[in-house]
Coordinates of C-alpha atoms in Angstrom, one line a residue:
X24 CA -212.5 -70.1 17.8
X25 CA -209.7 -72.6 17.1
X26 CA -208.1 -72.3 20.6
X27 CA -211.3 -73.5 22.3
X28 CA -212.4 -77.1 22.6
X29 CA -215.0 -79.1 24.6
X30 CA -218.7 -79.6 24.2
X31 CA -220.2 -79.1 27.7
X32 CA -217.1 -77.7 29.3
X33 CA -215.4 -75.1 27.2
X34 CA -211.6 -74.8 27.5
X35 CA -210.1 -71.7 25.9
X36 CA -206.3 -71.2 25.8
X37 CA -204.9 -67.7 25.4
X38 CA -201.5 -66.0 25.2
X39 CA -198.2 -66.4 23.3
X40 CA -194.8 -67.8 24.1
X41 CA -193.4 -64.4 24.9
X42 CA -196.5 -62.4 25.8
X43 CA -197.0 -60.9 29.2
X44 CA -199.0 -64.0 30.3
X45 CA -200.6 -67.2 29.1
X46 CA -203.7 -68.8 30.5
X47 CA -206.9 -70.7 30.2
X48 CA -210.6 -69.9 30.6
X49 CA -212.8 -72.9 31.7
X50 CA -216.6 -72.5 31.4
X51 CA -219.0 -75.2 32.6
X52 CA -217.1 -76.9 35.4
X53 CA -219.4 -78.6 38.0
X54 CA -220.1 -76.3 40.9
X55 CA -218.9 -77.1 44.5
X56 CA -215.8 -78.9 43.4
X57 CA -212.6 -78.3 45.5
X58 CA -209.8 -76.5 43.8
X59 CA -206.6 -77.6 45.4
X60 CA -203.9 -75.1 44.4
X61 CA -201.2 -77.3 45.9
X62 CA -202.1 -80.2 43.5
X63 CA -202.2 -77.8 40.6
X64 CA -198.7 -76.6 41.5
X65 CA -197.4 -80.2 41.8
X66 CA -198.9 -81.1 38.5
X67 CA -197.4 -78.0 36.8
X68 CA -194.0 -79.0 38.2
X69 CA -194.1 -82.2 36.3
X70 CA -194.2 -80.3 33.0
X71 CA -191.5 -77.7 34.1
X72 CA -187.9 -78.1 32.9
X73 CA -186.5 -78.4 36.5
X74 CA -182.9 -78.2 35.3
X75 CA -183.1 -81.7 33.8
X76 CA -180.6 -82.5 31.1
X77 CA -183.4 -83.4 28.7
X78 CA -185.1 -80.0 29.1
X79 CA -184.8 -76.4 27.9
X80 CA -182.7 -74.0 30.0
X81 CA -185.6 -71.6 30.0
X82 CA -186.7 -71.1 33.6
X83 CA -190.3 -70.3 34.2
X84 CA -191.8 -70.6 37.6
X85 CA -195.2 -71.3 36.1
X86 CA -196.9 -69.9 39.2
X87 CA -200.6 -70.2 38.6
X88 CA -202.9 -67.3 39.5
X89 CA -206.6 -68.0 39.6
X90 CA -208.5 -64.8 38.7
X91 CA -212.2 -66.0 38.8
X92 CA -214.5 -69.0 39.1
X93 CA -213.4 -70.0 42.7
X94 CA -215.0 -68.9 46.0
X95 CA -213.9 -70.2 49.4
X96 CA -211.8 -72.9 47.6
X97 CA -214.8 -74.3 45.6
X98 CA -215.9 -73.8 42.0
X99 CA -218.8 -71.3 42.1
X100 CA -220.4 -71.6 38.7
X101 CA -218.6 -68.6 37.1
X102 CA -216.0 -69.3 34.4
X103 CA -212.7 -70.2 35.9
X104 CA -209.9 -68.0 34.6
X105 CA -206.2 -68.8 35.4
X106 CA -203.0 -67.2 34.2
X107 CA -199.3 -67.8 34.3
X108 CA -197.0 -64.8 33.9
X109 CA -194.1 -65.2 31.5
X110 CA -191.0 -64.1 33.3
X111 CA -187.9 -65.5 31.5
X112 CA -188.2 -64.0 28.1
X113 CA -185.5 -63.5 25.5
X114 CA -187.3 -62.3 22.4
X115 CA -184.1 -61.1 20.7
X116 CA -183.2 -64.8 20.1
X117 CA -186.0 -64.9 17.6
X118 CA -185.5 -61.7 15.6
X119 CA -184.1 -63.6 12.5
X120 CA -187.3 -65.8 12.5
X121 CA -189.3 -62.8 11.4
X122 CA -188.0 -63.3 7.9
X123 CA -186.4 -66.8 8.0
X124 CA -188.8 -69.6 9.0
X125 CA -187.5 -72.5 11.1
X126 CA -187.9 -75.9 9.4
X127 CA -190.8 -78.0 10.9
X128 CA -192.2 -75.1 12.9
X129 CA -195.4 -73.2 12.2
X130 CA -193.4 -70.1 11.1
X131 CA -193.9 -70.3 7.4
X132 CA -197.6 -71.2 7.1
X133 CA -198.4 -68.9 10.0
X134 CA -196.6 -66.0 8.3
X135 CA -198.7 -66.6 5.1
X136 CA -202.0 -67.1 7.0
X137 CA -201.6 -64.1 9.3
X138 CA -200.1 -61.8 6.7
X139 CA -196.9 -61.1 8.7
X140 CA -198.8 -59.9 11.8
X141 CA -198.1 -63.1 13.7
X142 CA -196.1 -63.1 17.0
X143 CA -193.0 -64.9 15.7
X144 CA -191.2 -64.9 19.1
X145 CA -190.7 -68.5 20.2
X146 CA -193.5 -69.6 18.0
X147 CA -196.1 -67.2 19.4
X148 CA -199.4 -69.0 19.8
X149 CA -198.0 -72.1 18.0
X150 CA -195.5 -72.7 20.9
X151 CA -195.4 -75.6 23.2
X152 CA -195.4 -73.0 26.0
X153 CA -199.2 -72.9 25.5
X154 CA -199.4 -76.5 26.9
X155 CA -198.8 -75.0 30.4
X156 CA -202.4 -73.7 30.6
X157 CA -203.6 -77.1 29.5
X158 CA -201.9 -78.5 32.6
X159 CA -203.8 -76.1 34.8
X160 CA -207.1 -77.4 33.5
X161 CA -205.8 -81.0 33.5
X162 CA -204.8 -80.8 37.2
X163 CA -208.3 -79.5 38.0
X164 CA -210.0 -82.1 35.9
X165 CA -207.9 -85.0 37.3
X166 CA -208.8 -84.0 40.8
X167 CA -212.6 -83.8 40.0
X168 CA -212.4 -87.2 38.3
X169 CA -210.5 -88.8 41.2
X170 CA -213.5 -87.9 43.4
X171 CA -215.6 -90.0 41.1
X172 CA -213.2 -93.0 41.1
X173 CA -211.6 -92.2 37.7
X174 CA -207.8 -92.2 37.6
X175 CA -205.4 -91.2 34.8
X176 CA -201.7 -91.8 34.3
X177 CA -199.1 -91.8 31.5
X178 CA -195.5 -92.9 30.9
X179 CA -192.9 -92.7 28.2
X180 CA -193.6 -95.7 25.9
X181 CA -190.4 -95.3 23.8
X182 CA -187.7 -92.9 22.8
X183 CA -185.4 -93.6 19.8
X184 CA -186.4 -97.2 19.7
X185 CA -185.8 -97.8 23.5
X186 CA -189.1 -99.2 24.8
X187 CA -190.5 -99.1 28.3
X188 CA -192.8 -101.8 29.8
X189 CA -196.3 -101.0 28.6
X190 CA -199.4 -100.7 30.8
X191 CA -201.3 -103.9 31.3
X192 CA -204.3 -103.2 29.1
X193 CA -206.6 -105.4 31.2
X194 CA -205.4 -105.1 34.8
X195 CA -203.9 -101.8 36.0
X196 CA -204.2 -100.2 39.4
X197 CA -204.4 -96.7 40.7
X198 CA -201.1 -97.3 42.5
X199 CA -199.3 -98.2 39.2
X200 CA -200.6 -95.0 37.7
X201 CA -199.5 -93.0 40.7
X202 CA -196.0 -94.6 40.7
X203 CA -195.1 -93.5 37.2
X204 CA -196.8 -90.1 37.7
X205 CA -194.4 -89.4 40.6
X206 CA -191.3 -90.7 38.9
X207 CA -188.6 -88.1 38.1
X208 CA -188.3 -89.7 34.7
X209 CA -191.8 -91.1 33.9
X210 CA -191.1 -94.7 33.0
X211 CA -192.2 -98.0 34.4
X212 CA -188.7 -99.4 34.4
X213 CA -185.9 -97.2 35.9
X214 CA -183.1 -98.9 33.9
X215 CA -185.0 -98.3 30.7
X216 CA -185.2 -94.6 31.6
X217 CA -181.5 -94.4 32.1
X218 CA -180.9 -95.8 28.6
X219 CA -183.4 -93.2 27.2
X220 CA -181.6 -90.4 29.0
X221 CA -178.3 -91.5 27.5
X222 CA -179.8 -91.4 24.0
X223 CA -181.1 -87.9 24.7
X224 CA -177.8 -86.7 26.0
X225 CA -176.0 -88.1 22.9
X226 CA -178.4 -86.3 20.6
X227 CA -177.9 -83.0 22.6
X228 CA -174.1 -83.2 22.2
X229 CA -174.6 -83.4 18.5
X230 CA -176.9 -80.5 18.4
X231 CA -179.8 -82.8 17.5
X232 CA -183.1 -83.8 19.1
X233 CA -185.3 -86.9 19.6
X234 CA -189.0 -87.7 19.5
X235 CA -190.9 -90.6 21.0
X236 CA -194.2 -92.2 22.0
X237 CA -196.3 -91.6 25.2
X238 CA -198.9 -94.0 26.5
X239 CA -201.8 -92.8 28.6
X240 CA -204.4 -94.8 30.6
X241 CA -207.6 -94.0 32.3
X242 CA -209.3 -96.5 34.7
X243 CA -212.7 -96.4 36.5
X244 CA -214.6 -95.1 33.5
X245 CA -218.3 -95.9 33.3
X246 CA -219.7 -97.8 30.3
X247 CA -221.4 -95.7 27.7
X248 CA -219.4 -92.4 27.4
X249 CA -219.4 -91.1 23.9
X250 CA -221.7 -91.4 20.8
X251 CA -221.3 -92.5 17.2
X252 CA -220.4 -91.2 14.8
X253 CA -218.6 -87.8 15.4
X254 CA -219.0 -87.3 19.1
X255 CA -217.1 -90.5 20.1
X256 CA -214.6 -90.6 22.9
X257 CA -211.9 -91.4 20.4
X258 CA -212.9 -88.4 18.2
X259 CA -212.7 -86.0 21.1
X260 CA -209.5 -87.4 22.6
X261 CA -207.8 -87.3 19.2
X262 CA -208.9 -83.7 18.6
X263 CA -207.5 -82.6 22.0
X264 CA -204.3 -84.6 21.5
X265 CA -203.5 -82.9 18.2
X266 CA -203.8 -79.6 20.0
X267 CA -200.5 -80.5 21.6
X268 CA -197.7 -79.1 19.4
X269 CA -195.4 -81.9 18.0
X270 CA -198.1 -84.6 18.1
X271 CA -198.0 -86.5 14.8
X272 CA -200.1 -89.6 15.5
X273 CA -202.7 -91.0 17.9
X274 CA -203.8 -94.6 18.4
X275 CA -206.1 -96.5 20.8
X276 CA -205.6 -100.0 22.0
X277 CA -203.6 -102.0 19.5
X278 CA -203.9 -99.1 17.1
X279 CA -202.1 -99.6 13.8
X280 CA -200.9 -103.1 14.9
X281 CA -204.6 -104.2 14.8
X282 CA -204.2 -104.2 11.0
X283 CA -201.6 -106.9 11.3
X284 CA -204.0 -109.3 13.2
X285 CA -206.6 -111.7 12.1
X286 CA -210.1 -111.1 13.6
X287 CA -209.7 -114.3 15.7
X288 CA -206.5 -112.7 17.2
X289 CA -207.9 -109.2 17.6
X290 CA -211.4 -109.7 18.8
X291 CA -211.9 -109.2 22.6
X292 CA -214.1 -112.0 23.9
X293 CA -216.6 -111.2 26.7
X294 CA -216.4 -112.9 30.1
X295 CA -218.1 -112.5 33.5
X296 CA -215.8 -111.7 36.4
X297 CA -216.9 -110.9 39.9
X298 CA -220.5 -110.7 38.5
X299 CA -219.4 -108.0 35.9
X300 CA -219.3 -108.3 32.2
X301 CA -215.9 -107.4 30.8
X302 CA -213.5 -108.5 28.0
X303 CA -210.8 -111.1 28.4
X304 CA -208.4 -108.9 26.4
X305 CA -208.4 -105.2 25.7
X306 CA -207.2 -104.8 22.1
X307 CA -209.9 -102.1 21.6
X308 CA -208.3 -99.9 24.2
X309 CA -211.5 -99.4 26.2
X310 CA -213.5 -97.8 23.3
X311 CA -215.8 -99.5 20.8
X312 CA -218.0 -97.6 18.3
X313 CA -216.8 -94.4 20.0
X314 CA -218.3 -95.5 23.3
X315 CA -216.4 -96.5 26.5
X316 CA -216.7 -100.2 27.5
X317 CA -215.6 -99.9 31.1
X318 CA -212.2 -101.5 30.3
X319 CA -209.0 -99.4 30.8
X320 CA -208.8 -96.6 28.2
X321 CA -205.4 -96.9 26.5
X322 CA -204.1 -94.4 24.1
X323 CA -200.7 -93.4 22.7
X324 CA -199.4 -90.3 21.0
X325 CA -196.4 -90.0 18.7
X326 CA -194.2 -86.9 19.4
X327 CA -191.9 -85.7 16.6
X328 CA -188.3 -84.6 17.4
X329 CA -188.0 -81.1 18.7
X330 CA -187.5 -79.1 15.5
X331 CA -185.3 -76.4 17.0
X332 CA -181.8 -77.9 16.8
X333 CA -178.2 -76.5 16.9
X334 CA -177.2 -77.8 13.5
X335 CA -177.2 -75.7 10.3
X336 CA -180.4 -76.1 8.3
X337 CA -181.6 -74.9 4.9
X338 CA -184.4 -72.3 4.9
X339 CA -185.4 -69.2 2.9
X340 CA -185.5 -65.5 3.4
X341 CA -189.1 -64.4 3.0
X342 CA -188.1 -60.7 2.5
X343 CA -185.5 -61.3 -0.3
X344 CA -187.1 -64.5 -1.6
X345 CA -183.7 -66.3 -1.6
X346 CA -182.5 -69.5 0.0
X347 CA -180.5 -69.0 3.2
X348 CA -178.8 -71.2 5.8
X349 CA -180.2 -71.0 9.4
X350 CA -178.7 -71.9 12.8
X351 CA -181.5 -71.6 15.4
X352 CA -180.7 -69.7 18.5
X353 CA -182.6 -69.7 21.8
X354 CA -183.2 -72.3 24.5
X355 CA -184.8 -75.6 23.5
X356 CA -185.5 -79.2 24.7
X357 CA -183.3 -81.9 23.1
X358 CA -186.4 -84.1 23.7
X359 CA -189.8 -82.8 24.8
X360 CA -191.3 -86.3 25.4
X361 CA -190.7 -86.4 29.2
X362 CA -192.3 -83.0 29.7
X363 CA -195.2 -84.0 27.5
X364 CA -196.3 -86.9 29.7
X365 CA -198.4 -84.8 32.1
X366 CA -199.8 -82.9 29.1
X367 CA -201.3 -86.2 27.7
X368 CA -202.8 -86.8 31.2
X369 CA -204.2 -83.3 31.1
X370 CA -206.0 -83.6 27.8
X371 CA -207.3 -87.0 28.7
X372 CA -208.7 -85.7 32.0
X373 CA -210.2 -82.5 30.4
X374 CA -211.9 -84.6 27.6
X375 CA -213.2 -87.3 29.9
X376 CA -214.6 -84.8 32.4
X377 CA -216.5 -83.1 29.5
X378 CA -218.2 -86.4 28.8
X379 CA -218.9 -87.1 32.4
X380 CA -220.7 -83.7 32.7
X381 CA -222.7 -84.5 29.5
X382 CA -223.7 -87.9 30.9
X383 CA -224.9 -86.3 34.2

């Protein structure tokens, strides 16, 4: 089933953008783990629009209802099922999309693949709305990992060429990850965030949208998570990352910039510090040969511009087989990058916890 991932913990996402509810089924969680619903709500709030100028006007409370898998506040061994009811729906905004596919959305290939039976409202199961259930699982996984000394955070690396201060790939603390996680606009430098917001507002005024890059980091990882060749940590993280709509690229450590280096510049030399073996630099991003090295795990995802824009675009009418102009209606983000930051944290936590369970 394509909406399920994970090897030892199975995460299954269900629902559509405008269905009655969306949710996630998690099978294989460690038993006896505390499920803190307040922390889940706080994490969900980071993804919510919250009336911010860079977000969609769609207002969903994203109240999480846990249906099973928890007893007396602890995981009980049964599959954990949680749902979010969709309350702010305007399906009429999407009637024209039944026959006129939106550029850079999944409308056209989805229509062909599912023979016209697909739910076209708001993108259906293709929608970014389905990342809300990922945040439920991510909040749970982050809390379980924190009890084991593993901490995860992310920030906006860049938007429209405006670049934030990157994480230190060698020395980064839990406090630094917490700081950016609690920032209203998730950047390391506040003034850089203001410039990014100005760029987003300008695009919004022109009926356009922007993309960007998000950088995630996990610290406290044990050495040895992952296996060559196809069960590596990078493999699993990349697969999960591409489950986030709008992700167009994934890189670890120096990523593509590694190709510009000489080996003498790129190699991470080993040192002993506080009686522990580590690397002097961390160009490998905490993973070598698909296996974690104990250094901070650094990854970045590239997010394409929100394809739903207010400008007229060229499309086709699938019913009449003629070319037709399209102006997209509905409520959309001029930039989804800020709201995608906790989603990257979520898929990192979900994937890492899966490997932790396998190791145990």
